[in-house]
């Protein structure tokens, strides 16, 4: 009933990751998570949260231009600090799969 109000960044990331992994179509959920993440400026998202989130959108084939732009900005701003090789690989794969230039 309260939507995503109580969700922390990891909760948002884990939710879309789970739906993408399960192959469940949930356009309204993906839209709400992207909007919540971007509205919050991705505050509190770890590099793994960022990587898992864009991986989920790419895997699900869901367009989220503002989300991809915000994640790219956050990654550049941090100079990729904290991104493990796996986080970086998953992020690059997501952008390539989604056809998003970053």
PDB file of N, CA and C in Angstrom:
ATOM      1  N   UNK A   1       0.815  -1.194   0.000  1.00  0.00           N
ATOM      2  CA  UNK A   1       0.000   0.000   0.000  1.00  0.00           C
ATOM      3  C   UNK A   1       0.857   1.255   0.000  1.00  0.00           C
ATOM      4  N   UNK A   2       2.009   1.222   0.667  1.00  0.00           N
ATOM      5  CA  UNK A   2       2.871   2.388   0.737  1.00  0.00           C
ATOM      6  C   UNK A   2       3.853   2.484  -0.410  1.00  0.00           C
ATOM      7  N   UNK A   3       3.730   1.599  -1.397  1.00  0.00           N
ATOM      8  CA  UNK A   3       4.650   1.639  -2.522  1.00  0.00           C
ATOM      9  C   UNK A   3       6.062   1.316  -2.099  1.00  0.00           C
ATOM     10  N   UNK A   4       6.995   2.100  -2.585  1.00  0.00           N
ATOM     11  CA  UNK A   4       8.411   1.856  -2.325  1.00  0.00           C
ATOM     12  C   UNK A   4       8.966   2.775  -1.241  1.00  0.00           C
ATOM     13  N   UNK A   5       8.107   3.445  -0.510  1.00  0.00           N
ATOM     14  CA  UNK A   5       8.533   4.465   0.450  1.00  0.00           C
ATOM     15  C   UNK A   5       9.578   3.973   1.447  1.00  0.00           C
ATOM     16  N   UNK A   6       9.450   2.772   1.943  1.00  0.00           N
ATOM     17  CA  UNK A   6      10.382   2.288   2.952  1.00  0.00           C
ATOM     18  C   UNK A   6      11.585   1.541   2.391  1.00  0.00           C
ATOM     19  N   UNK A   7      11.696   1.490   1.070  1.00  0.00           N
ATOM     20  CA  UNK A   7      12.786   0.729   0.455  1.00  0.00           C
ATOM     21  C   UNK A   7      14.101   1.493   0.516  1.00  0.00           C
ATOM     22  N   UNK A   8      15.141   0.789   0.911  1.00  0.00           N
ATOM     23  CA  UNK A   8      16.505   1.323   0.880  1.00  0.00           C
ATOM     24  C   UNK A   8      17.087   1.007  -0.500  1.00  0.00           C
ATOM     25  N   UNK A   9      18.216   1.628  -0.862  1.00  0.00           N
ATOM     26  CA  UNK A   9      18.801   1.357  -2.174  1.00  0.00           C
ATOM     27  C   UNK A   9      19.011  -0.137  -2.455  1.00  0.00           C
ATOM     28  N   UNK A  10      19.511  -0.883  -1.484  1.00  0.00           N
ATOM     29  CA  UNK A  10      19.724  -2.307  -1.723  1.00  0.00           C
ATOM     30  C   UNK A  10      18.393  -3.030  -1.940  1.00  0.00           C
ATOM     31  N   UNK A  11      17.352  -2.596  -1.255  1.00  0.00           N
ATOM     32  CA  UNK A  11      16.027  -3.201  -1.444  1.00  0.00           C
ATOM     33  C   UNK A  11      15.539  -2.984  -2.878  1.00  0.00           C
ATOM     34  N   UNK A  12      15.725  -1.773  -3.381  1.00  0.00           N
ATOM     35  CA  UNK A  12      15.319  -1.458  -4.751  1.00  0.00           C
ATOM     36  C   UNK A  12      16.095  -2.322  -5.741  1.00  0.00           C
ATOM     37  N   UNK A  13      17.404  -2.360  -5.548  1.00  0.00           N
ATOM     38  CA  UNK A  13      18.265  -3.145  -6.427  1.00  0.00           C
ATOM     39  C   UNK A  13      17.922  -4.627  -6.387  1.00  0.00           C
ATOM     40  N   UNK A  14      17.773  -5.168  -5.194  1.00  0.00           N
ATOM     41  CA  UNK A  14      17.453  -6.595  -5.056  1.00  0.00           C
ATOM     42  C   UNK A  14      16.106  -6.942  -5.671  1.00  0.00           C
ATOM     43  N   UNK A  15      15.152  -6.031  -5.565  1.00  0.00           N
ATOM     44  CA  UNK A  15      13.817  -6.292  -6.100  1.00  0.00           C
ATOM     45  C   UNK A  15      13.844  -6.413  -7.618  1.00  0.00           C
ATOM     46  N   UNK A  16      14.454  -5.429  -8.293  1.00  0.00           N
ATOM     47  CA  UNK A  16      14.483  -5.513  -9.756  1.00  0.00           C
ATOM     48  C   UNK A  16      15.383  -6.655 -10.219  1.00  0.00           C
ATOM     49  N   UNK A  17      16.447  -6.934  -9.474  1.00  0.00           N
ATOM     50  CA  UNK A  17      17.315  -8.068  -9.811  1.00  0.00           C
ATOM     51  C   UNK A  17      16.512  -9.374  -9.754  1.00  0.00           C
ATOM     52  N   UNK A  18      15.715  -9.536  -8.705  1.00  0.00           N
ATOM     53  CA  UNK A  18      14.928 -10.758  -8.543  1.00  0.00           C
ATOM     54  C   UNK A  18      13.908 -10.910  -9.665  1.00  0.00           C
ATOM     55  N   UNK A  19      13.223  -9.831  -9.999  1.00  0.00           N
ATOM     56  CA  UNK A  19      12.231  -9.901 -11.081  1.00  0.00           C
ATOM     57  C   UNK A  19      12.904 -10.222 -12.407  1.00  0.00           C
ATOM     58  N   UNK A  20      14.046  -9.588 -12.684  1.00  0.00           N
ATOM     59  CA  UNK A  20      14.753  -9.853 -13.942  1.00  0.00           C
ATOM     60  C   UNK A  20      15.258 -11.289 -13.987  1.00  0.00           C
ATOM     61  N   UNK A  21      15.803 -11.757 -12.888  1.00  0.00           N
ATOM     62  CA  UNK A  21      16.323 -13.118 -12.822  1.00  0.00           C
ATOM     63  C   UNK A  21      15.213 -14.141 -13.031  1.00  0.00           C
ATOM     64  N   UNK A  22      14.054 -13.859 -12.476  1.00  0.00           N
ATOM     65  CA  UNK A  22      12.913 -14.763 -12.611  1.00  0.00           C
ATOM     66  C   UNK A  22      12.196 -14.605 -13.950  1.00  0.00           C
ATOM     67  N   UNK A  23      12.540 -13.562 -14.694  1.00  0.00           N
ATOM     68  CA  UNK A  23      11.894 -13.331 -15.982  1.00  0.00           C
ATOM     69  C   UNK A  23      10.456 -12.869 -15.875  1.00  0.00           C
ATOM     70  N   UNK A  24      10.154 -12.195 -14.777  1.00  0.00           N
ATOM     71  CA  UNK A  24       8.791 -11.724 -14.541  1.00  0.00           C
ATOM     72  C   UNK A  24       8.631 -10.306 -15.103  1.00  0.00           C
ATOM     73  N   UNK A  25       7.658 -10.120 -15.961  1.00  0.00           N
ATOM     74  CA  UNK A  25       7.365  -8.799 -16.510  1.00  0.00           C
ATOM     75  C   UNK A  25       6.652  -7.971 -15.447  1.00  0.00           C
ATOM     76  N   UNK A  26       7.167  -6.787 -15.212  1.00  0.00           N
ATOM     77  CA  UNK A  26       6.573  -5.913 -14.195  1.00  0.00           C
ATOM     78  C   UNK A  26       6.912  -4.461 -14.539  1.00  0.00           C
ATOM     79  N   UNK A  27       6.371  -3.994 -15.655  1.00  0.00           N
ATOM     80  CA  UNK A  27       6.719  -2.662 -16.141  1.00  0.00           C
ATOM     81  C   UNK A  27       6.467  -1.566 -15.119  1.00  0.00           C
ATOM     82  N   UNK A  28       5.358  -1.636 -14.407  1.00  0.00           N
ATOM     83  CA  UNK A  28       5.043  -0.596 -13.416  1.00  0.00           C
ATOM     84  C   UNK A  28       6.073  -0.606 -12.283  1.00  0.00           C
ATOM     85  N   UNK A  29       6.497  -1.783 -11.868  1.00  0.00           N
ATOM     86  CA  UNK A  29       7.506  -1.882 -10.815  1.00  0.00           C
ATOM     87  C   UNK A  29       8.827  -1.295 -11.282  1.00  0.00           C
ATOM     88  N   UNK A  30       9.259  -1.681 -12.481  1.00  0.00           N
ATOM     89  CA  UNK A  30      10.525  -1.149 -13.005  1.00  0.00           C
ATOM     90  C   UNK A  30      10.470   0.374 -13.116  1.00  0.00           C
ATOM     91  N   UNK A  31       9.353   0.894 -13.579  1.00  0.00           N
ATOM     92  CA  UNK A  31       9.212   2.347 -13.704  1.00  0.00           C
ATOM     93  C   UNK A  31       9.283   3.018 -12.339  1.00  0.00           C
ATOM     94  N   UNK A  32       8.631   2.439 -11.347  1.00  0.00           N
ATOM     95  CA  UNK A  32       8.615   3.023 -10.005  1.00  0.00           C
ATOM     96  C   UNK A  32      10.000   2.972  -9.363  1.00  0.00           C
ATOM     97  N   UNK A  33      10.712   1.880  -9.548  1.00  0.00           N
ATOM     98  CA  UNK A  33      12.054   1.763  -8.967  1.00  0.00           C
ATOM     99  C   UNK A  33      12.998   2.768  -9.631  1.00  0.00           C
ATOM    100  N   UNK A  34      12.948   2.864 -10.951  1.00  0.00           N
ATOM    101  CA  UNK A  34      13.807   3.825 -11.655  1.00  0.00           C
ATOM    102  C   UNK A  34      13.512   5.243 -11.187  1.00  0.00           C
ATOM    103  N   UNK A  35      12.243   5.575 -11.072  1.00  0.00           N
ATOM    104  CA  UNK A  35      11.863   6.921 -10.638  1.00  0.00           C
ATOM    105  C   UNK A  35      12.345   7.190  -9.216  1.00  0.00           C
ATOM    106  N   UNK A  36      12.175   6.233  -8.328  1.00  0.00           N
ATOM    107  CA  UNK A  36      12.607   6.405  -6.936  1.00  0.00           C
ATOM    108  C   UNK A  36      14.119   6.551  -6.848  1.00  0.00           C
ATOM    109  N   UNK A  37      14.844   5.750  -7.601  1.00  0.00           N
ATOM    110  CA  UNK A  37      16.305   5.807  -7.562  1.00  0.00           C
ATOM    111  C   UNK A  37      16.818   7.139  -8.095  1.00  0.00           C
ATOM    112  N   UNK A  38      16.286   7.571  -9.218  1.00  0.00           N
ATOM    113  CA  UNK A  38      16.737   8.829  -9.831  1.00  0.00           C
ATOM    114  C   UNK A  38      16.324  10.015  -8.969  1.00  0.00           C
ATOM    115  N   UNK A  39      15.099   9.998  -8.468  1.00  0.00           N
ATOM    116  CA  UNK A  39      14.624  11.094  -7.610  1.00  0.00           C
ATOM    117  C   UNK A  39      15.516  11.249  -6.387  1.00  0.00           C
ATOM    118  N   UNK A  40      15.985  10.144  -5.843  1.00  0.00           N
ATOM    119  CA  UNK A  40      16.867  10.184  -4.678  1.00  0.00           C
ATOM    120  C   UNK A  40      18.321  10.440  -5.015  1.00  0.00           C
ATOM    121  N   UNK A  41      18.619  10.657  -6.297  1.00  0.00           N
ATOM    122  CA  UNK A  41      19.983  10.947  -6.705  1.00  0.00           C
ATOM    123  C   UNK A  41      20.914   9.761  -6.508  1.00  0.00           C
ATOM    124  N   UNK A  42      20.353   8.574  -6.427  1.00  0.00           N
ATOM    125  CA  UNK A  42      21.107   7.339  -6.192  1.00  0.00           C
ATOM    126  C   UNK A  42      21.856   7.366  -4.859  1.00  0.00           C
ATOM    127  N   UNK A  43      21.421   8.224  -3.970  1.00  0.00           N
ATOM    128  CA  UNK A  43      22.053   8.320  -2.654  1.00  0.00           C
ATOM    129  C   UNK A  43      21.968   6.972  -1.946  1.00  0.00           C
ATOM    130  N   UNK A  44      23.084   6.514  -1.435  1.00  0.00           N
ATOM    131  CA  UNK A  44      23.125   5.268  -0.693  1.00  0.00           C
ATOM    132  C   UNK A  44      23.336   4.038  -1.552  1.00  0.00           C
ATOM    133  N   UNK A  45      23.329   4.182  -2.867  1.00  0.00           N
ATOM    134  CA  UNK A  45      23.585   3.048  -3.743  1.00  0.00           C
ATOM    135  C   UNK A  45      25.081   2.743  -3.748  1.00  0.00           C
ATOM    136  N   UNK A  46      25.423   1.516  -3.464  1.00  0.00           N
ATOM    137  CA  UNK A  46      26.817   1.078  -3.552  1.00  0.00           C
ATOM    138  C   UNK A  46      27.120   0.746  -5.012  1.00  0.00           C
ATOM    139  N   UNK A  47      28.400   0.595  -5.354  1.00  0.00           N
ATOM    140  CA  UNK A  47      28.711   0.171  -6.712  1.00  0.00           C
ATOM    141  C   UNK A  47      28.002  -1.140  -7.086  1.00  0.00           C
ATOM    142  N   UNK A  48      27.908  -2.078  -6.149  1.00  0.00           N
ATOM    143  CA  UNK A  48      27.206  -3.326  -6.452  1.00  0.00           C
ATOM    144  C   UNK A  48      25.724  -3.069  -6.692  1.00  0.00           C
ATOM    145  N   UNK A  49      25.104  -2.191  -5.902  1.00  0.00           N
ATOM    146  CA  UNK A  49      23.688  -1.849  -6.126  1.00  0.00           C
ATOM    147  C   UNK A  49      23.500  -1.244  -7.514  1.00  0.00           C
ATOM    148  N   UNK A  50      24.391  -0.339  -7.895  1.00  0.00           N
ATOM    149  CA  UNK A  50      24.301   0.296  -9.213  1.00  0.00           C
ATOM    150  C   UNK A  50      24.423  -0.751 -10.323  1.00  0.00           C
ATOM    151  N   UNK A  51      25.440  -1.611 -10.205  1.00  0.00           N
ATOM    152  CA  UNK A  51      25.667  -2.642 -11.218  1.00  0.00           C
ATOM    153  C   UNK A  51      24.480  -3.601 -11.317  1.00  0.00           C
ATOM    154  N   UNK A  52      23.998  -4.048 -10.173  1.00  0.00           N
ATOM    155  CA  UNK A  52      22.879  -4.999 -10.180  1.00  0.00           C
ATOM    156  C   UNK A  52      21.609  -4.366 -10.733  1.00  0.00           C
ATOM    157  N   UNK A  53      21.423  -3.090 -10.459  1.00  0.00           N
ATOM    158  CA  UNK A  53      20.221  -2.405 -10.945  1.00  0.00           C
ATOM    159  C   UNK A  53      20.229  -2.287 -12.460  1.00  0.00           C
ATOM    160  N   UNK A  54      21.326  -1.774 -13.029  1.00  0.00           N
ATOM    161  CA  UNK A  54      21.340  -1.648 -14.492  1.00  0.00           C
ATOM    162  C   UNK A  54      21.371  -3.018 -15.162  1.00  0.00           C
ATOM    163  N   UNK A  55      22.001  -4.001 -14.518  1.00  0.00           N
ATOM    164  CA  UNK A  55      21.973  -5.372 -15.050  1.00  0.00           C
ATOM    165  C   UNK A  55      20.522  -5.855 -15.140  1.00  0.00           C
ATOM    166  N   UNK A  56      19.751  -5.591 -14.111  1.00  0.00           N
ATOM    167  CA  UNK A  56      18.352  -6.034 -14.086  1.00  0.00           C
ATOM    168  C   UNK A  56      17.554  -5.389 -15.212  1.00  0.00           C
ATOM    169  N   UNK A  57      17.720  -4.092 -15.419  1.00  0.00           N
ATOM    170  CA  UNK A  57      16.973  -3.403 -16.476  1.00  0.00           C
ATOM    171  C   UNK A  57      17.372  -3.932 -17.846  1.00  0.00           C
ATOM    172  N   UNK A  58      18.672  -4.147 -18.059  1.00  0.00           N
ATOM    173  CA  UNK A  58      19.127  -4.675 -19.349  1.00  0.00           C
ATOM    174  C   UNK A  58      18.620  -6.098 -19.559  1.00  0.00           C
ATOM    175  N   UNK A  59      18.688  -6.916 -18.526  1.00  0.00           N
ATOM    176  CA  UNK A  59      18.229  -8.299 -18.628  1.00  0.00           C
ATOM    177  C   UNK A  59      16.743  -8.364 -18.928  1.00  0.00           C
ATOM    178  N   UNK A  60      15.989  -7.488 -18.296  1.00  0.00           N
ATOM    179  CA  UNK A  60      14.540  -7.462 -18.494  1.00  0.00           C
ATOM    180  C   UNK A  60      14.133  -6.753 -19.787  1.00  0.00           C
ATOM    181  N   UNK A  61      15.083  -6.050 -20.407  1.00  0.00           N
ATOM    182  CA  UNK A  61      14.768  -5.321 -21.632  1.00  0.00           C
ATOM    183  C   UNK A  61      13.896  -4.106 -21.381  1.00  0.00           C
ATOM    184  N   UNK A  62      14.054  -3.521 -20.205  1.00  0.00           N
ATOM    185  CA  UNK A  62      13.245  -2.358 -19.831  1.00  0.00           C
ATOM    186  C   UNK A  62      14.057  -1.078 -20.051  1.00  0.00           C
ATOM    187  N   UNK A  63      13.513  -0.160 -20.822  1.00  0.00           N
ATOM    188  CA  UNK A  63      14.171   1.126 -21.065  1.00  0.00           C
ATOM    189  C   UNK A  63      14.051   2.002 -19.821  1.00  0.00           C
ATOM    190  N   UNK A  64      15.138   2.665 -19.492  1.00  0.00           N
ATOM    191  CA  UNK A  64      15.147   3.565 -18.335  1.00  0.00           C
ATOM    192  C   UNK A  64      16.259   4.590 -18.544  1.00  0.00           C
ATOM    193  N   UNK A  65      16.056   5.456 -19.508  1.00  0.00           N
ATOM    194  CA  UNK A  65      17.104   6.400 -19.897  1.00  0.00           C
ATOM    195  C   UNK A  65      17.616   7.244 -18.744  1.00  0.00           C
ATOM    196  N   UNK A  66      16.709   7.780 -17.937  1.00  0.00           N
ATOM    197  CA  UNK A  66      17.135   8.632 -16.816  1.00  0.00           C
ATOM    198  C   UNK A  66      17.950   7.838 -15.804  1.00  0.00           C
ATOM    199  N   UNK A  67      17.573   6.598 -15.577  1.00  0.00           N
ATOM    200  CA  UNK A  67      18.323   5.750 -14.642  1.00  0.00           C
ATOM    201  C   UNK A  67      19.723   5.474 -15.173  1.00  0.00           C
ATOM    202  N   UNK A  68      19.821   5.070 -16.433  1.00  0.00           N
ATOM    203  CA  UNK A  68      21.136   4.800 -17.016  1.00  0.00           C
ATOM    204  C   UNK A  68      22.020   6.054 -16.969  1.00  0.00           C
ATOM    205  N   UNK A  69      21.445   7.209 -17.260  1.00  0.00           N
ATOM    206  CA  UNK A  69      22.213   8.462 -17.216  1.00  0.00           C
ATOM    207  C   UNK A  69      22.684   8.759 -15.795  1.00  0.00           C
ATOM    208  N   UNK A  70      21.819   8.560 -14.822  1.00  0.00           N
ATOM    209  CA  UNK A  70      22.184   8.830 -13.428  1.00  0.00           C
ATOM    210  C   UNK A  70      23.266   7.875 -12.941  1.00  0.00           C
ATOM    211  N   UNK A  71      23.178   6.607 -13.319  1.00  0.00           N
ATOM    212  CA  UNK A  71      24.201   5.636 -12.913  1.00  0.00           C
ATOM    213  C   UNK A  71      25.538   5.980 -13.554  1.00  0.00           C
ATOM    214  N   UNK A  72      25.523   6.339 -14.827  1.00  0.00           N
ATOM    215  CA  UNK A  72      26.769   6.735 -15.495  1.00  0.00           C
ATOM    216  C   UNK A  72      27.384   7.945 -14.806  1.00  0.00           C
ATOM    217  N   UNK A  73      26.559   8.923 -14.481  1.00  0.00           N
ATOM    218  CA  UNK A  73      27.048  10.123 -13.791  1.00  0.00           C
ATOM    219  C   UNK A  73      27.648   9.763 -12.432  1.00  0.00           C
ATOM    220  N   UNK A  74      26.977   8.917 -11.683  1.00  0.00           N
ATOM    221  CA  UNK A  74      27.477   8.504 -10.359  1.00  0.00           C
ATOM    222  C   UNK A  74      28.801   7.758 -10.485  1.00  0.00           C
ATOM    223  N   UNK A  75      28.902   6.896 -11.484  1.00  0.00           N
ATOM    224  CA  UNK A  75      30.141   6.136 -11.677  1.00  0.00           C
ATOM    225  C   UNK A  75      31.298   7.055 -12.045  1.00  0.00           C
ATOM    226  N   UNK A  76      31.044   8.009 -12.941  1.00  0.00           N
ATOM    227  CA  UNK A  76      32.088   8.952 -13.349  1.00  0.00           C
ATOM    228  C   UNK A  76      32.471   9.856 -12.186  1.00  0.00           C
ATOM    229  N   UNK A  77      31.477  10.346 -11.477  1.00  0.00           N
ATOM    230  CA  UNK A  77      31.732  11.244 -10.346  1.00  0.00           C
ATOM    231  C   UNK A  77      32.615  10.573  -9.300  1.00  0.00           C
ATOM    232  N   UNK A  78      32.394   9.278  -9.075  1.00  0.00           N
ATOM    233  CA  UNK A  78      33.187   8.558  -8.067  1.00  0.00           C
ATOM    234  C   UNK A  78      34.493   8.026  -8.632  1.00  0.00           C
ATOM    235  N   UNK A  79      34.700   8.229  -9.925  1.00  0.00           N
ATOM    236  CA  UNK A  79      35.872   7.688 -10.624  1.00  0.00           C
ATOM    237  C   UNK A  79      35.958   6.174 -10.454  1.00  0.00           C
ATOM    238  N   UNK A  80      34.788   5.559 -10.406  1.00  0.00           N
ATOM    239  CA  UNK A  80      34.634   4.108 -10.282  1.00  0.00           C
ATOM    240  C   UNK A  80      35.175   3.567  -8.958  1.00  0.00           C
ATOM    241  N   UNK A  81      35.314   4.449  -7.983  1.00  0.00           N
ATOM    242  CA  UNK A  81      35.795   4.010  -6.665  1.00  0.00           C
ATOM    243  C   UNK A  81      34.833   2.973  -6.097  1.00  0.00           C
ATOM    244  N   UNK A  82      35.367   1.867  -5.655  1.00  0.00           N
ATOM    245  CA  UNK A  82      34.561   0.834  -5.033  1.00  0.00           C
ATOM    246  C   UNK A  82      34.000  -0.188  -6.004  1.00  0.00           C
ATOM    247  N   UNK A  83      34.120   0.054  -7.310  1.00  0.00           N
ATOM    248  CA  UNK A  83      33.634  -0.907  -8.287  1.00  0.00           C
ATOM    249  C   UNK A  83      34.625  -2.068  -8.373  1.00  0.00           C
ATOM    250  N   UNK A  84      34.142  -3.261  -8.081  1.00  0.00           N
ATOM    251  CA  UNK A  84      34.981  -4.447  -8.256  1.00  0.00           C
ATOM    252  C   UNK A  84      35.036  -4.762  -9.747  1.00  0.00           C
ATOM    253  N   UNK A  85      35.961  -5.611 -10.164  1.00  0.00           N
ATOM    254  CA  UNK A  85      35.955  -6.011 -11.578  1.00  0.00           C
ATOM    255  C   UNK A  85      34.596  -6.591 -11.996  1.00  0.00           C
ATOM    256  N   UNK A  86      33.947  -7.348 -11.114  1.00  0.00           N
ATOM    257  CA  UNK A  86      32.636  -7.918 -11.443  1.00  0.00           C
ATOM    258  C   UNK A  86      31.579  -6.826 -11.590  1.00  0.00           C
ATOM    259  N   UNK A  87      31.586  -5.837 -10.679  1.00  0.00           N
ATOM    260  CA  UNK A  87      30.636  -4.719 -10.790  1.00  0.00           C
ATOM    261  C   UNK A  87      30.830  -3.981 -12.105  1.00  0.00           C
ATOM    262  N   UNK A  88      32.088  -3.734 -12.437  1.00  0.00           N
ATOM    263  CA  UNK A  88      32.395  -3.009 -13.666  1.00  0.00           C
ATOM    264  C   UNK A  88      31.959  -3.815 -14.888  1.00  0.00           C
ATOM    265  N   UNK A  89      32.258  -5.103 -14.896  1.00  0.00           N
ATOM    266  CA  UNK A  89      31.869  -5.956 -16.026  1.00  0.00           C
ATOM    267  C   UNK A  89      30.352  -6.002 -16.177  1.00  0.00           C
ATOM    268  N   UNK A  90      29.637  -6.147 -15.086  1.00  0.00           N
ATOM    269  CA  UNK A  90      28.172  -6.205 -15.156  1.00  0.00           C
ATOM    270  C   UNK A  90      27.583  -4.883 -15.639  1.00  0.00           C
ATOM    271  N   UNK A  91      28.175  -3.785 -15.205  1.00  0.00           N
ATOM    272  CA  UNK A  91      27.693  -2.468 -15.613  1.00  0.00           C
ATOM    273  C   UNK A  91      27.926  -2.249 -17.105  1.00  0.00           C
ATOM    274  N   UNK A  92      29.131  -2.555 -17.557  1.00  0.00           N
ATOM    275  CA  UNK A  92      29.446  -2.382 -18.981  1.00  0.00           C
ATOM    276  C   UNK A  92      28.564  -3.297 -19.825  1.00  0.00           C
ATOM    277  N   UNK A  93      28.378  -4.522 -19.375  1.00  0.00           N
ATOM    278  CA  UNK A  93      27.497  -5.460 -20.092  1.00  0.00           C
ATOM    279  C   UNK A  93      26.077  -4.892 -20.193  1.00  0.00           C
ATOM    280  N   UNK A  94      25.589  -4.325 -19.103  1.00  0.00           N
ATOM    281  CA  UNK A  94      24.228  -3.777 -19.097  1.00  0.00           C
ATOM    282  C   UNK A  94      24.075  -2.654 -20.107  1.00  0.00           C
ATOM    283  N   UNK A  95      25.034  -1.734 -20.137  1.00  0.00           N
ATOM    284  CA  UNK A  95      24.955  -0.626 -21.089  1.00  0.00           C
ATOM    285  C   UNK A  95      25.033  -1.132 -22.523  1.00  0.00           C
ATOM    286  N   UNK A  96      25.921  -2.078 -22.777  1.00  0.00           N
ATOM    287  CA  UNK A  96      26.050  -2.631 -24.130  1.00  0.00           C
ATOM    288  C   UNK A  96      24.789  -3.377 -24.540  1.00  0.00           C
ATOM    289  N   UNK A  97      24.252  -4.172 -23.650  1.00  0.00           N
ATOM    290  CA  UNK A  97      23.057  -4.961 -23.950  1.00  0.00           C
ATOM    291  C   UNK A  97      21.850  -4.061 -24.182  1.00  0.00           C
ATOM    292  N   UNK A  98      21.765  -3.001 -23.394  1.00  0.00           N
ATOM    293  CA  UNK A  98      20.632  -2.074 -23.517  1.00  0.00           C
ATOM    294  C   UNK A  98      20.826  -1.081 -24.676  1.00  0.00           C
ATOM    295  N   UNK A  99      22.019  -1.067 -25.250  1.00  0.00           N
ATOM    296  CA  UNK A  99      22.283  -0.135 -26.348  1.00  0.00           C
ATOM    297  C   UNK A  99      22.373   1.300 -25.886  1.00  0.00           C
ATOM    298  N   UNK A 100      22.852   1.474 -24.645  1.00  0.00           N
ATOM    299  CA  UNK A 100      22.955   2.821 -24.069  1.00  0.00           C
ATOM    300  C   UNK A 100      24.408   3.263 -24.117  1.00  0.00           C
ATOM    301  N   UNK A 101      24.647   4.418 -24.723  1.00  0.00           N
ATOM    302  CA  UNK A 101      25.985   4.991 -24.733  1.00  0.00           C
ATOM    303  C   UNK A 101      26.244   5.663 -23.402  1.00  0.00           C
ATOM    304  N   UNK A 102      27.417   5.452 -22.877  1.00  0.00           N
ATOM    305  CA  UNK A 102      27.744   6.073 -21.584  1.00  0.00           C
ATOM    306  C   UNK A 102      29.094   6.743 -21.650  1.00  0.00           C
TER     307      UNK A 102
END
